[in-house]
Amino acid sequence: MDSKASGFASKLIHAGGSPDDCGSAVTPIYQTSTFVFENARQGADRFAGKADGYIYTRIGNPTINALEECVNALEGGEGAIATSSGMAAVTTAYFALLQSGDHMVSTASVYGPSRTLMEQHFSKFNVQSTYVDTSDIEKVKRAIKPNTRMIYVETPANPGMQITDLQAVADIAHANDALLVVDSTFASPHLQRPFSLGADVVLHSVTKFINGHADVVGGILIAKDPTIATRLRKIMIVTGCNMDPHQAFLVHRGLKTLSLRIDKAQESATKIARWLESRPEVAWVRYIGLESHPQHELALRQMEGPGAMISFELKGGIEAGERLMNRVRLAMLAVSLGGVETLIQHPASMTHSGFSEKERLEADITDGLVRYSVGIEDVDDLIEDLRQALEDDPEAV
Ligand code: LCS
């Protein structure tokens, strides 16, 4: 990276990858499964770690490494590992950092499969877990056990938008010989840098804001300590959770406009959230940028902006929510988030349908909650879309 690339936007464009022998300005797609050694000694030295160089794409590839270096620079880490999906990043983190007999404390409203993976699958290897509202620090303290080795926090949380005080949970983790892992997907490195608040590992589903174009599934882990980065990479390699070069190229391409996309989307989200709050049909709106958000002040302290995700509930509950989702014409009815296109979905029956009713209530996911991911369309068109969907005569359906 050019040493002049010290600002965030400069790192977005210049960190990761350097011109190859042809002088290409962008790291090309090294679409190869394997790399040819000059001789047997070189191959042996690379396997033994005595010589740098590529071996096999599951282990490392220049296109993937360019993306890893860029995200590592954005987060201020000491090593990044790209993975085939966000869930592959979660799997890699659990596998690499927990042992049989360990206990993990986590956010009750994490992305559904992150909880299912732990409670239904890692529990088979005698890893225990406790899910609490991590935005309540006393609850985190009470959940700690002598064998707690990880606090795994998602902030902002999906879809309830609860904010966890990262500095406070980092202090609890470190006082108890545990690591703090932060799923920062909803914020992206543009809005939140957990290492500056004490996190040990940061995780993203790059499917969302980092790629930003709803055309790739992927994940990434970043570690503050190089030895933890090595542990994560070893597990990524043996589990085959690697990203592929074409995927990495697309994500790196999308990443360059991260700041522009999020700044635009959050400006629109702020207007839309205020507009929703003023509507008689709306029971409540949960948006970090609104003063009504319970952790508005904390969010402003630990994040650089409120982001593009809004959750809300209509007074008519689930029926009114379904009607709205069926009537929007510009927003697309689809799961996922963080792309240039606005998406709307229903967590209780879609992303978090794997949760029991008790788990959903613990996570504040009411039956009528609607999640809205703001894209970069014209904000007036988005508001008009919501207005016509809210106001149309139900008899006309
Ligand atoms: N972490 C968070 C916070 C997520 O929102 C997701 C996916 C993941 C991890 C997993 O990433 P993936 O494997 O899908 O790349 N969230 C989704 C959502 O809210 N709707 O669809 C997927």
CSV table of C-alpha atoms and ligand atoms in Angstrom, one decimal:
chain,number,residue,atom,x,y,z
A,1,MET,CA,0.0,0.0,0.0
A,2,ASP,CA,1.2,3.5,-0.7
A,3,SER,CA,2.2,5.1,2.6
A,4,LYS,CA,0.2,8.2,1.7
A,5,ALA,CA,-3.0,6.1,1.9
A,6,SER,CA,-3.6,6.8,5.6
A,7,GLY,CA,-7.2,8.1,5.4
A,8,PHE,CA,-10.1,5.6,5.3
A,9,ALA,CA,-11.2,6.5,1.8
A,10,SER,CA,-7.6,6.3,0.5
A,11,LYS,CA,-7.2,2.8,2.1
A,12,LEU,CA,-10.5,1.7,0.5
A,13,ILE,CA,-9.0,2.5,-2.9
A,14,HIS,CA,-5.3,1.6,-2.4
A,15,ALA,CA,-4.9,-0.9,0.4
A,16,GLY,CA,-4.3,-4.5,-0.7
A,17,GLY,CA,-2.7,-5.8,-3.9
A,18,SER,CA,0.1,-4.3,-5.8
A,19,PRO,CA,0.6,-4.2,-9.6
A,20,ASP,CA,1.6,-7.6,-11.0
A,21,ASP,CA,4.3,-8.2,-13.6
A,22,CYS,CA,2.0,-6.7,-16.3
A,23,GLY,CA,1.5,-3.5,-14.2
A,24,SER,CA,-2.3,-4.1,-13.8
A,25,ALA,CA,-3.9,-1.3,-11.7
A,26,VAL,CA,-6.3,-3.7,-10.2
A,27,THR,CA,-5.4,-7.2,-8.8
A,28,PRO,CA,-6.6,-9.5,-11.6
A,29,ILE,CA,-8.7,-12.7,-10.9
A,30,TYR,CA,-6.1,-15.4,-10.4
A,31,GLN,CA,-8.5,-18.1,-11.5
A,32,THR,CA,-6.3,-21.0,-10.6
A,33,SER,CA,-6.6,-23.8,-8.1
A,34,THR,CA,-2.9,-24.4,-7.9
A,35,PHE,CA,0.5,-22.6,-8.3
A,36,VAL,CA,3.5,-24.1,-10.1
A,37,PHE,CA,6.8,-24.4,-8.2
A,38,GLU,CA,10.0,-23.6,-9.9
A,39,ASN,CA,11.6,-26.8,-8.5
A,40,ALA,CA,11.0,-29.4,-5.8
A,41,ARG,CA,13.0,-27.5,-3.2
A,42,GLN,CA,10.9,-24.4,-3.6
A,43,GLY,CA,7.7,-26.5,-3.2
A,44,ALA,CA,9.1,-28.1,-0.1
A,45,ASP,CA,10.2,-24.7,1.3
A,46,ARG,CA,6.8,-23.2,0.8
A,47,PHE,CA,5.1,-26.1,2.5
A,48,ALA,CA,7.5,-25.9,5.4
A,49,GLY,CA,6.9,-22.1,5.7
A,50,LYS,CA,10.5,-21.4,4.9
A,51,ALA,CA,9.7,-19.5,1.7
A,52,ASP,CA,6.9,-17.1,0.8
A,53,GLY,CA,4.8,-17.9,-2.2
A,54,TYR,CA,1.5,-19.5,-3.2
A,55,ILE,CA,0.7,-23.2,-3.1
A,56,TYR,CA,-3.0,-23.9,-3.6
A,57,THR,CA,-6.0,-21.6,-3.6
A,58,ARG,CA,-7.7,-23.0,-0.5
A,59,ILE,CA,-4.5,-21.9,1.3
A,60,GLY,CA,-4.0,-18.6,-0.3
A,61,ASN,CA,-4.4,-16.7,-3.7
A,62,PRO,CA,-3.3,-13.2,-4.7
A,63,THR,CA,-6.8,-12.0,-5.5
A,64,ILE,CA,-8.1,-13.2,-2.2
A,65,ASN,CA,-5.1,-11.8,-0.4
A,66,ALA,CA,-5.6,-8.4,-1.9
A,67,LEU,CA,-9.1,-8.2,-0.5
A,68,GLU,CA,-7.9,-9.5,2.9
A,69,GLU,CA,-5.1,-6.9,3.0
A,70,CYS,CA,-7.6,-4.1,2.2
A,71,VAL,CA,-10.1,-5.1,4.9
A,72,ASN,CA,-7.3,-5.7,7.4
A,73,ALA,CA,-6.1,-2.1,6.8
A,74,LEU,CA,-9.6,-0.7,7.1
A,75,GLU,CA,-10.2,-2.4,10.4
A,76,GLY,CA,-6.6,-1.8,11.7
A,77,GLY,CA,-6.0,-5.5,12.2
A,78,GLU,CA,-3.0,-7.8,12.1
A,79,GLY,CA,-4.4,-10.4,9.7
A,80,ALA,CA,-7.6,-11.0,7.8
A,81,ILE,CA,-9.0,-14.3,6.5
A,82,ALA,CA,-11.7,-14.2,3.8
A,83,THR,CA,-14.3,-17.0,3.8
A,84,SER,CA,-16.9,-18.5,1.5
A,85,SER,CA,-19.8,-16.9,3.4
A,86,GLY,CA,-20.5,-14.9,6.6
A,87,MET,CA,-21.5,-18.2,8.2
A,88,ALA,CA,-18.2,-19.8,7.2
A,89,ALA,CA,-16.5,-16.9,9.1
A,90,VAL,CA,-18.7,-17.7,12.2
A,91,THR,CA,-17.9,-21.4,11.9
A,92,THR,CA,-14.2,-20.7,11.6
A,93,ALA,CA,-14.3,-18.4,14.7
A,94,TYR,CA,-16.1,-20.9,16.8
A,95,PHE,CA,-13.8,-23.8,15.7
A,96,ALA,CA,-10.6,-21.9,16.1
A,97,LEU,CA,-11.2,-20.1,19.4
A,98,LEU,CA,-13.3,-22.5,21.5
A,99,GLN,CA,-12.5,-25.9,22.9
A,100,SER,CA,-14.6,-28.7,24.3
A,101,GLY,CA,-15.6,-27.6,27.8
A,102,ASP,CA,-15.6,-23.9,27.0
A,103,HIS,CA,-18.5,-21.5,27.5
A,104,MET,CA,-19.5,-18.6,25.3
A,105,VAL,CA,-21.7,-15.6,26.1
A,106,SER,CA,-23.5,-14.1,23.1
A,107,THR,CA,-26.1,-11.5,22.0
A,108,ALA,CA,-29.7,-13.0,22.2
A,109,SER,CA,-30.6,-11.4,18.9
A,110,VAL,CA,-27.6,-12.5,16.8
A,111,TYR,CA,-28.3,-13.5,13.2
A,112,GLY,CA,-30.4,-16.7,13.5
A,113,PRO,CA,-28.0,-19.2,12.1
A,114,SER,CA,-25.1,-17.9,14.3
A,115,ARG,CA,-27.1,-19.0,17.3
A,116,THR,CA,-28.4,-22.2,15.7
A,117,LEU,CA,-24.9,-23.3,14.8
A,118,MET,CA,-23.8,-22.9,18.4
A,119,GLU,CA,-26.8,-24.2,20.2
A,120,GLN,CA,-27.6,-27.2,18.0
A,121,HIS,CA,-24.2,-28.2,16.6
A,122,PHE,CA,-21.3,-26.9,18.7
A,123,SER,CA,-23.2,-28.1,21.8
A,124,LYS,CA,-22.5,-31.7,20.5
A,125,PHE,CA,-18.8,-31.0,21.2
A,126,ASN,CA,-19.6,-29.9,24.7
A,127,VAL,CA,-19.3,-26.1,24.1
A,128,GLN,CA,-21.9,-24.3,26.2
A,129,SER,CA,-23.4,-21.0,25.5
A,130,THR,CA,-25.6,-18.4,27.2
A,131,TYR,CA,-27.6,-15.8,25.2
A,132,VAL,CA,-28.4,-12.5,26.8
A,133,ASP,CA,-29.2,-9.0,25.9
A,134,THR,CA,-25.6,-7.8,25.6
A,135,SER,CA,-26.8,-4.2,25.5
A,136,ASP,CA,-27.4,-4.7,29.3
A,137,ILE,CA,-23.8,-5.0,30.7
A,138,GLU,CA,-25.1,-6.4,34.1
A,139,LYS,CA,-26.6,-9.3,32.2
A,140,VAL,CA,-23.3,-10.0,30.5
A,141,LYS,CA,-21.5,-10.0,33.8
A,142,ARG,CA,-24.0,-12.4,35.3
A,143,ALA,CA,-23.7,-14.7,32.4
A,144,ILE,CA,-19.9,-15.2,32.8
A,145,LYS,CA,-18.8,-18.6,34.1
A,146,PRO,CA,-15.3,-19.8,35.1
A,147,ASN,CA,-15.0,-21.5,31.7
A,148,THR,CA,-16.2,-18.6,29.6
A,149,ARG,CA,-13.6,-18.2,26.9
A,150,MET,CA,-15.5,-16.0,24.4
A,151,ILE,CA,-17.9,-13.2,24.3
A,152,TYR,CA,-19.5,-13.0,20.9
A,153,VAL,CA,-21.4,-9.8,20.2
A,154,GLU,CA,-23.3,-8.6,17.3
A,155,THR,CA,-23.7,-4.8,17.3
A,156,PRO,CA,-25.8,-3.3,15.9
A,157,ALA,CA,-27.8,-6.5,16.3
A,158,ASN,CA,-29.9,-8.1,13.6
A,159,PRO,CA,-32.8,-7.1,13.4
A,160,GLY,CA,-33.6,-5.4,16.7
A,161,MET,CA,-30.8,-2.8,16.3
A,162,GLN,CA,-29.6,-3.1,19.9
A,163,ILE,CA,-26.2,-1.6,20.6
A,164,THR,CA,-23.7,-3.3,22.8
A,165,ASP,CA,-21.1,-1.2,24.6
A,166,LEU,CA,-17.9,-2.7,23.1
A,167,GLN,CA,-15.4,-1.2,25.5
A,168,ALA,CA,-17.4,-2.5,28.5
A,169,VAL,CA,-17.8,-6.0,27.1
A,170,ALA,CA,-14.1,-6.0,26.1
A,171,ASP,CA,-13.2,-5.2,29.7
A,172,ILE,CA,-15.4,-8.0,31.0
A,173,ALA,CA,-13.9,-10.5,28.5
A,174,HIS,CA,-10.3,-9.6,29.3
A,175,ALA,CA,-10.9,-9.7,33.0
A,176,ASN,CA,-12.1,-13.2,32.6
A,177,ASP,CA,-9.5,-14.5,30.2
A,178,ALA,CA,-11.9,-14.6,27.3
A,179,LEU,CA,-11.8,-13.1,23.8
A,180,LEU,CA,-14.2,-10.6,22.4
A,181,VAL,CA,-15.4,-11.4,18.9
A,182,VAL,CA,-17.6,-8.8,17.2
A,183,ASP,CA,-19.9,-9.3,14.3
A,184,SER,CA,-19.7,-5.8,12.8
A,185,THR,CA,-21.7,-6.6,9.6
A,186,PHE,CA,-24.4,-4.0,10.2
A,187,ALA,CA,-21.9,-1.2,10.7
A,188,SER,CA,-19.1,-2.2,8.3
A,189,PRO,CA,-15.6,-0.7,8.9
A,190,HIS,CA,-16.9,2.6,7.6
A,191,LEU,CA,-19.0,3.2,10.7
A,192,GLN,CA,-17.4,1.1,13.5
A,193,ARG,CA,-13.9,-0.1,14.2
A,194,PRO,CA,-14.1,-2.6,17.1
A,195,PHE,CA,-10.4,-3.0,17.6
A,196,SER,CA,-10.2,0.6,18.9
A,197,LEU,CA,-12.7,-0.4,21.6
A,198,GLY,CA,-10.9,-3.6,22.7
A,199,ALA,CA,-12.2,-6.3,20.4
A,200,ASP,CA,-9.9,-9.3,19.6
A,201,VAL,CA,-11.6,-10.5,16.4
A,202,VAL,CA,-14.0,-8.7,14.0
A,203,LEU,CA,-16.2,-10.6,11.7
A,204,HIS,CA,-18.3,-9.5,8.7
A,205,SER,CA,-20.7,-11.1,6.3
A,206,VAL,CA,-19.2,-9.3,3.3
A,207,THR,CA,-22.4,-10.3,1.5
A,208,LYS,CA,-23.8,-7.1,3.0
A,209,PHE,CA,-22.3,-3.6,3.0
A,210,ILE,CA,-18.7,-4.6,2.2
A,211,ASN,CA,-19.6,-6.0,-1.2
A,212,GLY,CA,-22.8,-4.0,-1.3
A,213,HIS,CA,-24.2,-5.1,-4.7
A,214,ALA,CA,-26.4,-8.2,-3.7
A,215,ASP,CA,-24.4,-10.4,-6.1
A,216,VAL,CA,-21.9,-12.2,-3.9
A,217,VAL,CA,-22.1,-14.3,-0.6
A,218,GLY,CA,-18.9,-14.1,1.5
A,219,GLY,CA,-17.3,-13.4,4.8
A,220,ILE,CA,-14.2,-12.2,6.5
A,221,LEU,CA,-12.5,-12.4,9.9
A,222,ILE,CA,-9.9,-9.9,11.1
A,223,ALA,CA,-7.7,-10.4,14.2
A,224,LYS,CA,-5.9,-7.9,16.3
A,225,ASP,CA,-3.2,-10.4,17.3
A,226,PRO,CA,-1.2,-12.2,14.5
A,227,THR,CA,-1.2,-15.5,16.5
A,228,ILE,CA,-5.0,-15.4,16.6
A,229,ALA,CA,-5.0,-14.7,12.8
A,230,THR,CA,-2.9,-17.8,12.3
A,231,ARG,CA,-5.2,-19.9,14.4
A,232,LEU,CA,-8.2,-18.7,12.3
A,233,ARG,CA,-6.4,-19.2,9.0
A,234,LYS,CA,-5.4,-22.8,9.9
A,235,ILE,CA,-9.1,-23.6,10.6
A,236,MET,CA,-10.3,-21.9,7.4
A,237,ILE,CA,-7.8,-24.0,5.5
A,238,VAL,CA,-8.7,-27.4,7.0
A,239,THR,CA,-12.5,-26.8,7.0
A,240,GLY,CA,-12.4,-25.5,3.4
A,241,CYS,CA,-14.2,-22.3,4.3
A,242,ASN,CA,-12.1,-20.3,1.8
A,243,MET,CA,-13.4,-17.6,-0.5
A,244,ASP,CA,-12.7,-18.2,-4.2
A,245,PRO,CA,-10.8,-15.7,-6.4
A,246,HIS,CA,-13.7,-14.6,-8.5
A,247,GLN,CA,-15.8,-13.9,-5.4
A,248,ALA,CA,-12.9,-12.0,-3.9
A,249,PHE,CA,-12.5,-9.9,-7.0
A,250,LEU,CA,-16.1,-8.8,-7.0
A,251,VAL,CA,-16.1,-8.1,-3.3
A,252,HIS,CA,-12.9,-6.0,-3.6
A,253,ARG,CA,-14.5,-4.1,-6.5
A,254,GLY,CA,-17.7,-3.4,-4.5
A,255,LEU,CA,-15.7,-2.4,-1.4
A,256,LYS,CA,-14.1,0.6,-3.1
A,257,THR,CA,-17.4,2.6,-2.9
A,258,LEU,CA,-18.3,1.5,0.7
A,259,SER,CA,-18.1,5.1,2.1
A,260,LEU,CA,-20.0,6.7,-0.7
A,261,ARG,CA,-22.7,4.0,-0.6
A,262,ILE,CA,-23.2,4.1,3.2
A,263,ASP,CA,-23.1,7.9,3.5
A,264,LYS,CA,-25.9,8.1,0.8
A,265,ALA,CA,-27.9,5.3,2.3
A,266,GLN,CA,-27.8,6.5,5.9
A,267,GLU,CA,-28.8,10.0,4.8
A,268,SER,CA,-31.9,8.5,3.2
A,269,ALA,CA,-32.4,6.2,6.2
A,270,THR,CA,-32.5,9.1,8.6
A,271,LYS,CA,-35.2,10.8,6.5
A,272,ILE,CA,-37.2,7.6,6.1
A,273,ALA,CA,-37.0,6.7,9.8
A,274,ARG,CA,-38.2,10.2,10.8
A,275,TRP,CA,-41.0,10.0,8.3
A,276,LEU,CA,-42.0,6.5,9.5
A,277,GLU,CA,-42.1,7.9,13.1
A,278,SER,CA,-44.5,10.6,12.0
A,279,ARG,CA,-46.9,8.2,10.4
A,280,PRO,CA,-50.1,7.2,12.3
A,281,GLU,CA,-50.0,3.6,11.0
A,282,VAL,CA,-46.6,3.0,12.7
A,283,ALA,CA,-46.4,1.7,16.3
A,284,TRP,CA,-42.6,2.3,16.7
A,285,VAL,CA,-39.4,2.7,14.7
A,286,ARG,CA,-36.0,1.4,15.8
A,287,TYR,CA,-33.3,3.4,14.0
A,288,ILE,CA,-29.9,4.2,15.7
A,289,GLY,CA,-30.1,7.8,14.4
A,290,LEU,CA,-33.3,8.6,16.1
A,291,GLU,CA,-33.3,10.1,19.6
A,292,SER,CA,-36.0,7.5,20.5
A,293,HIS,CA,-33.5,4.6,20.0
A,294,PRO,CA,-32.6,3.3,23.6
A,295,GLN,CA,-28.9,3.4,22.9
A,296,HIS,CA,-28.8,6.4,20.7
A,297,GLU,CA,-26.1,8.2,22.7
A,298,LEU,CA,-23.9,5.1,23.0
A,299,ALA,CA,-24.2,4.4,19.3
A,300,LEU,CA,-23.1,7.9,18.4
A,301,ARG,CA,-20.1,7.5,20.7
A,302,GLN,CA,-19.0,4.1,19.4
A,303,MET,CA,-20.0,4.5,15.7
A,304,GLU,CA,-19.4,7.1,13.1
A,305,GLY,CA,-22.9,7.2,11.8
A,306,PRO,CA,-26.3,5.5,12.3
A,307,GLY,CA,-26.2,3.3,9.1
A,308,ALA,CA,-28.8,2.1,6.8
A,309,MET,CA,-30.9,-0.4,8.7
A,310,ILE,CA,-34.4,0.4,10.1
A,311,SER,CA,-36.7,-1.9,12.0
A,312,PHE,CA,-40.3,-0.9,12.7
A,313,GLU,CA,-43.7,-2.3,13.6
A,314,LEU,CA,-47.1,-1.2,12.3
A,315,LYS,CA,-50.0,-0.7,14.6
A,316,GLY,CA,-51.9,-3.5,12.8
A,317,GLY,CA,-49.2,-6.0,13.8
A,318,ILE,CA,-48.2,-8.9,11.5
A,319,GLU,CA,-51.2,-8.5,9.1
A,320,ALA,CA,-50.4,-4.9,8.5
A,321,GLY,CA,-46.7,-5.7,8.1
A,322,GLU,CA,-47.5,-8.5,5.5
A,323,ARG,CA,-49.8,-6.1,3.6
A,324,LEU,CA,-47.0,-3.5,3.5
A,325,MET,CA,-44.4,-6.0,2.3
A,326,ASN,CA,-46.8,-7.2,-0.4
A,327,ARG,CA,-47.6,-3.7,-1.6
A,328,VAL,CA,-44.1,-2.0,-1.9
A,329,ARG,CA,-43.1,-1.6,-5.5
A,330,LEU,CA,-39.6,-0.2,-5.3
A,331,ALA,CA,-38.2,-1.9,-2.2
A,332,MET,CA,-37.7,-5.6,-2.9
A,333,LEU,CA,-39.2,-8.2,-0.7
A,334,ALA,CA,-36.0,-10.2,0.0
A,335,VAL,CA,-33.7,-11.2,2.9
A,336,SER,CA,-30.1,-9.9,3.1
A,337,LEU,CA,-29.2,-6.3,3.5
A,338,GLY,CA,-26.6,-3.7,2.9
A,339,GLY,CA,-26.8,-3.5,-0.9
A,340,VAL,CA,-27.4,-0.6,-3.2
A,341,GLU,CA,-31.0,-1.8,-3.6
A,342,THR,CA,-33.6,-1.3,-0.8
A,343,LEU,CA,-34.9,-4.6,0.7
A,344,ILE,CA,-37.7,-5.3,3.1
A,345,GLN,CA,-38.3,-8.5,5.0
A,346,HIS,CA,-40.1,-10.1,8.0
A,347,PRO,CA,-37.5,-11.5,10.5
A,348,ALA,CA,-40.0,-13.7,12.5
A,349,SER,CA,-41.0,-15.8,9.5
A,350,MET,CA,-37.8,-15.3,7.5
A,351,THR,CA,-34.2,-14.6,8.8
A,352,HIS,CA,-35.0,-15.6,12.4
A,353,SER,CA,-37.6,-18.3,11.8
A,354,GLY,CA,-35.2,-20.8,13.3
A,355,PHE,CA,-35.7,-19.2,16.7
A,356,SER,CA,-38.3,-20.5,19.2
A,357,GLU,CA,-40.9,-18.0,20.3
A,358,LYS,CA,-39.1,-17.6,23.6
A,359,GLU,CA,-35.8,-16.9,21.8
A,360,ARG,CA,-37.5,-14.4,19.6
A,361,LEU,CA,-39.0,-12.5,22.5
A,362,GLU,CA,-35.7,-12.5,24.3
A,363,ALA,CA,-34.2,-11.0,21.2
A,364,ASP,CA,-37.0,-8.4,21.0
A,365,ILE,CA,-38.1,-9.8,17.6
A,366,THR,CA,-41.9,-9.2,17.8
A,367,ASP,CA,-44.2,-10.9,15.3
A,368,GLY,CA,-44.9,-7.7,13.5
A,369,LEU,CA,-41.4,-6.4,13.2
A,370,VAL,CA,-40.4,-5.4,9.7
A,371,ARG,CA,-36.8,-4.9,8.7
A,372,TYR,CA,-35.9,-2.3,6.0
A,373,SER,CA,-32.5,-2.1,4.5
A,374,VAL,CA,-32.1,1.3,2.8
A,375,GLY,CA,-30.3,1.4,-0.6
A,376,ILE,CA,-29.1,4.3,-2.7
A,377,GLU,CA,-32.3,5.0,-4.7
A,378,ASP,CA,-33.8,8.5,-4.6
A,379,VAL,CA,-35.1,9.0,-1.0
A,380,ASP,CA,-38.3,10.6,-2.2
A,381,ASP,CA,-39.1,7.6,-4.3
A,382,LEU,CA,-38.6,5.3,-1.3
A,383,ILE,CA,-40.8,7.4,0.9
A,384,GLU,CA,-43.5,7.5,-1.8
A,385,ASP,CA,-43.2,3.8,-2.2
A,386,LEU,CA,-43.8,3.3,1.6
A,387,ARG,CA,-46.6,5.9,1.6
A,388,GLN,CA,-48.6,4.2,-1.2
A,389,ALA,CA,-48.1,0.8,0.5
A,390,LEU,CA,-49.3,2.1,3.8
A,391,GLU,CA,-52.2,4.1,2.5
A,392,ASP,CA,-53.7,2.0,-0.2
A,393,ASP,CA,-57.2,0.7,0.4
A,394,PRO,CA,-56.9,-2.9,1.8
A,395,GLU,CA,-60.1,-3.8,-0.1
A,396,ALA,CA,-58.2,-3.1,-3.3
A,397,VAL,CA,-55.7,-6.0,-2.8
B,1,LCS,N1,-23.9,-12.0,10.5
B,1,LCS,C1,-24.9,-11.2,10.3
B,1,LCS,C2,-25.1,-10.0,11.2
B,1,LCS,C3,-25.8,-11.4,9.2
B,1,LCS,O1,-26.8,-10.5,9.0
B,1,LCS,C4,-25.6,-12.5,8.4
B,1,LCS,C5,-26.5,-12.8,7.3
B,1,LCS,C6,-24.5,-13.4,8.7
B,1,LCS,C7,-23.7,-13.1,9.7
B,1,LCS,C8,-24.2,-14.6,7.8
B,1,LCS,O2,-23.7,-14.2,6.6
B,1,LCS,P1,-23.9,-15.0,5.2
B,1,LCS,O3,-23.4,-16.4,5.4
B,1,LCS,O4,-25.3,-14.9,4.8
B,1,LCS,O5,-23.0,-14.2,4.3
B,1,LCS,N2,-27.7,-12.1,7.4
B,1,LCS,C9,-28.7,-12.3,6.6
B,1,LCS,C10,-29.9,-11.5,6.7
B,1,LCS,O6,-30.2,-10.8,7.7
B,1,LCS,N3,-30.7,-11.8,5.8
B,1,LCS,O7,-30.2,-12.8,4.9
B,1,LCS,C11,-28.9,-13.1,5.4
